[in-house]
CSV table of C-alpha atoms in Angstrom, one decimal:
chain,number,residue,atom,x,y,z
A,1,MET,CA,1.0,-9.6,1.5
A,2,HIS,CA,1.0,-8.4,5.4
A,3,ALA,CA,-2.1,-9.6,7.0
A,4,ALA,CA,-3.9,-6.2,8.7
A,5,PRO,CA,-4.0,-6.0,12.6
A,6,LEU,CA,-7.9,-6.6,13.7
A,7,SER,CA,-9.5,-3.8,15.3
A,8,PRO,CA,-11.1,-5.4,18.9
A,9,THR,CA,-14.8,-4.8,17.3
A,10,LEU,CA,-13.7,-7.3,14.2
A,11,ALA,CA,-11.4,-9.5,16.1
A,12,ASN,CA,-14.9,-10.9,18.3
A,13,VAL,CA,-17.1,-11.5,14.7
A,14,SER,CA,-18.7,-14.4,14.3
A,15,LEU,CA,-20.5,-14.9,10.9
A,16,GLU,CA,-22.2,-17.9,11.9
A,17,ASP,CA,-22.1,-19.6,8.2
A,18,ARG,CA,-23.6,-16.3,6.9
A,19,CYS,CA,-23.1,-16.9,3.5
A,20,VAL,CA,-20.7,-13.3,2.5
A,21,LEU,CA,-20.6,-12.1,-0.5
A,22,CYS,CA,-17.5,-9.5,-1.9
A,23,VAL,CA,-17.9,-7.5,-4.8
A,24,GLY,CA,-15.0,-6.0,-6.5
A,25,GLY,CA,-11.6,-5.8,-4.8
A,26,LEU,CA,-8.0,-6.7,-5.8
A,27,THR,CA,-8.1,-10.2,-7.2
A,28,GLY,CA,-4.7,-10.8,-5.7
A,29,ALA,CA,-5.9,-10.4,-2.5
A,30,ARG,CA,-9.6,-12.8,-2.7
A,31,ASN,CA,-8.1,-15.9,-0.9
A,32,HIS,CA,-7.5,-13.3,2.2
A,33,TYR,CA,-11.0,-12.6,1.6
A,34,ARG,CA,-12.1,-15.9,1.8
A,35,THR,CA,-10.0,-17.0,4.6
A,36,GLN,CA,-11.4,-13.5,7.3
A,37,ILE,CA,-14.6,-14.4,6.0
A,38,GLU,CA,-14.0,-18.4,6.9
A,39,THR,CA,-12.4,-18.6,10.0
A,40,ARG,CA,-15.6,-16.4,11.6
A,41,ALA,CA,-17.6,-19.2,10.4
A,42,GLY,CA,-19.0,-17.5,6.7
A,43,ARG,CA,-19.5,-18.6,3.6
A,44,PHE,CA,-17.6,-17.1,1.3
A,45,LEU,CA,-18.6,-15.8,-2.2
A,46,HIS,CA,-16.8,-13.5,-4.9
A,47,HIS,CA,-17.9,-11.4,-8.2
A,48,ASP,CA,-15.1,-8.9,-9.7
A,49,GLY,CA,-17.4,-6.3,-10.2
A,50,GLY,CA,-17.4,-7.5,-14.2
A,51,ARG,CA,-14.5,-6.8,-15.1
A,52,GLU,CA,-14.3,-10.3,-16.3
A,53,ASP,CA,-17.0,-12.0,-14.0
A,54,ASN,CA,-20.6,-11.9,-16.0
A,55,LEU,CA,-22.5,-9.2,-15.0
A,56,HIS,CA,-25.8,-11.2,-15.0
A,57,ARG,CA,-24.2,-13.9,-12.3
A,58,LEU,CA,-23.7,-10.8,-10.1
A,59,THR,CA,-27.5,-10.6,-9.2
A,60,PRO,CA,-28.3,-14.3,-8.4
A,61,MET,CA,-25.3,-14.6,-6.1
A,62,LEU,CA,-26.6,-10.5,-4.5
A,63,ALA,CA,-29.8,-12.8,-3.4
A,64,ALA,CA,-28.0,-15.8,-2.1
A,65,ALA,CA,-25.6,-13.3,0.1
A,66,ASP,CA,-26.8,-12.1,3.5
A,67,ILE,CA,-23.8,-10.1,3.4
A,68,VAL,CA,-21.9,-7.3,1.0
A,69,ILE,CA,-19.1,-5.6,0.7
A,70,CYS,CA,-18.1,-4.0,-2.4
A,71,ALA,CA,-15.1,-2.7,-3.4
A,72,SER,CA,-16.9,0.5,-5.2
A,73,GLY,CA,-13.7,2.0,-6.5
A,74,ASN,CA,-12.7,-1.8,-8.2
A,75,ILE,CA,-15.9,-2.2,-10.3
A,76,SER,CA,-18.2,-1.1,-13.1
A,77,HIS,CA,-20.6,1.2,-12.9
A,78,ASN,CA,-23.4,-1.2,-14.1
A,79,ALA,CA,-22.7,-3.3,-11.3
A,80,TYR,CA,-21.7,-0.5,-8.4
A,81,HIS,CA,-25.6,0.3,-9.3
A,82,LEU,CA,-27.0,-3.0,-9.8
A,83,VAL,CA,-24.9,-3.8,-5.8
A,84,LYS,CA,-27.1,-0.7,-4.5
A,85,SER,CA,-30.4,-1.1,-5.9
A,86,THR,CA,-30.6,-5.3,-5.0
A,87,CYS,CA,-29.4,-4.6,-1.6
A,88,LYS,CA,-31.5,-2.0,-0.7
A,89,LYS,CA,-34.5,-3.6,-2.2
A,90,LEU,CA,-33.7,-6.6,-0.3
A,91,GLY,CA,-32.6,-5.2,2.6
A,92,LYS,CA,-29.1,-6.5,2.6
A,93,PRO,CA,-27.1,-5.6,5.1
A,94,CYS,CA,-24.3,-3.6,2.8
A,95,VAL,CA,-21.1,-2.2,2.8
A,96,LEU,CA,-19.6,-0.3,0.1
A,97,VAL,CA,-15.7,0.3,0.4
A,98,LYS,CA,-13.2,3.2,-1.9
A,99,GLY,CA,-10.4,0.6,-1.2
A,100,THR,CA,-9.2,-2.3,-2.8
A,101,GLY,CA,-7.1,-3.5,-0.2
A,102,ILE,CA,-7.3,-6.2,3.1
A,103,ALA,CA,-7.4,-3.2,5.3
A,104,SER,CA,-10.6,-1.6,3.4
A,105,PHE,CA,-12.6,-5.2,3.2
A,106,LEU,CA,-11.4,-5.8,6.9
A,107,ASP,CA,-13.3,-1.7,7.9
A,108,GLY,CA,-16.0,-2.9,5.5
A,109,LEU,CA,-16.5,-6.5,7.5
A,110,GLY,CA,-16.0,-4.4,10.9
A,111,HIS,CA,-18.2,-1.7,10.0
A,112,LEU,CA,-21.3,-4.6,8.9
A,113,ALA,CA,-20.9,-6.0,12.8
A,114,GLN,CA,-20.6,-2.6,14.6
A,115,ALA,CA,-23.7,-2.3,13.0
A,116,GLN,CA,-25.2,-5.2,13.5
A,117,ALA,CA,-23.8,-5.9,16.9
A,118,THR,CA,-26.9,-4.5,18.9
A,119,HIS,CA,-28.9,-7.3,17.2
A,120,ASP,CA,-30.1,-10.8,18.3
A,121,GLY,CA,-31.7,-13.1,16.8
A,122,PRO,CA,-33.4,-13.7,13.5
A,123,SER,CA,-33.4,-10.4,11.1
A,124,ALA,CA,-36.1,-8.7,9.8
A,125,ARG,CA,-35.3,-11.8,6.8
A,126,GLY,CA,-35.8,-14.4,9.4
A,127,ASP,CA,-31.9,-15.0,9.6
A,128,ARG,CA,-29.4,-15.1,11.8
A,129,VAL,CA,-26.9,-11.6,12.5
A,130,ILE,CA,-23.3,-10.6,12.8
A,131,ARG,CA,-22.9,-11.1,16.4
A,132,ARG,CA,-19.9,-10.7,18.7
A,133,ARG,CA,-18.4,-14.1,20.3
A,134,SER,CA,-18.3,-14.0,23.9
């Protein structure tokens, strides 16, 4: 599997010890997702969206995450609604991507970075937000 080229926005993203939960996606790409998060100083969590992982594990993982990236086409219907409703209720930054590959994952991460690049300092929850490296 080849690494997808980085967009200029994504190349400068630092997650600064934020916890990123990836829901769904390709099982074989999980290590690539982890690498993309950890090289940006983030912490990685993964739930497969109810395929093999118990859906009851998803709620505490969503609560622990600072950011959620969800491959919406590769998870159960219940997991999809749980991710959407929980992120909305808790005010978690969340992006739903249709694809399951690394390129879709990187696009989702870049989308979150663009959406939060204008923020500087603490978020509404008191956490640091995604910022571009200078």
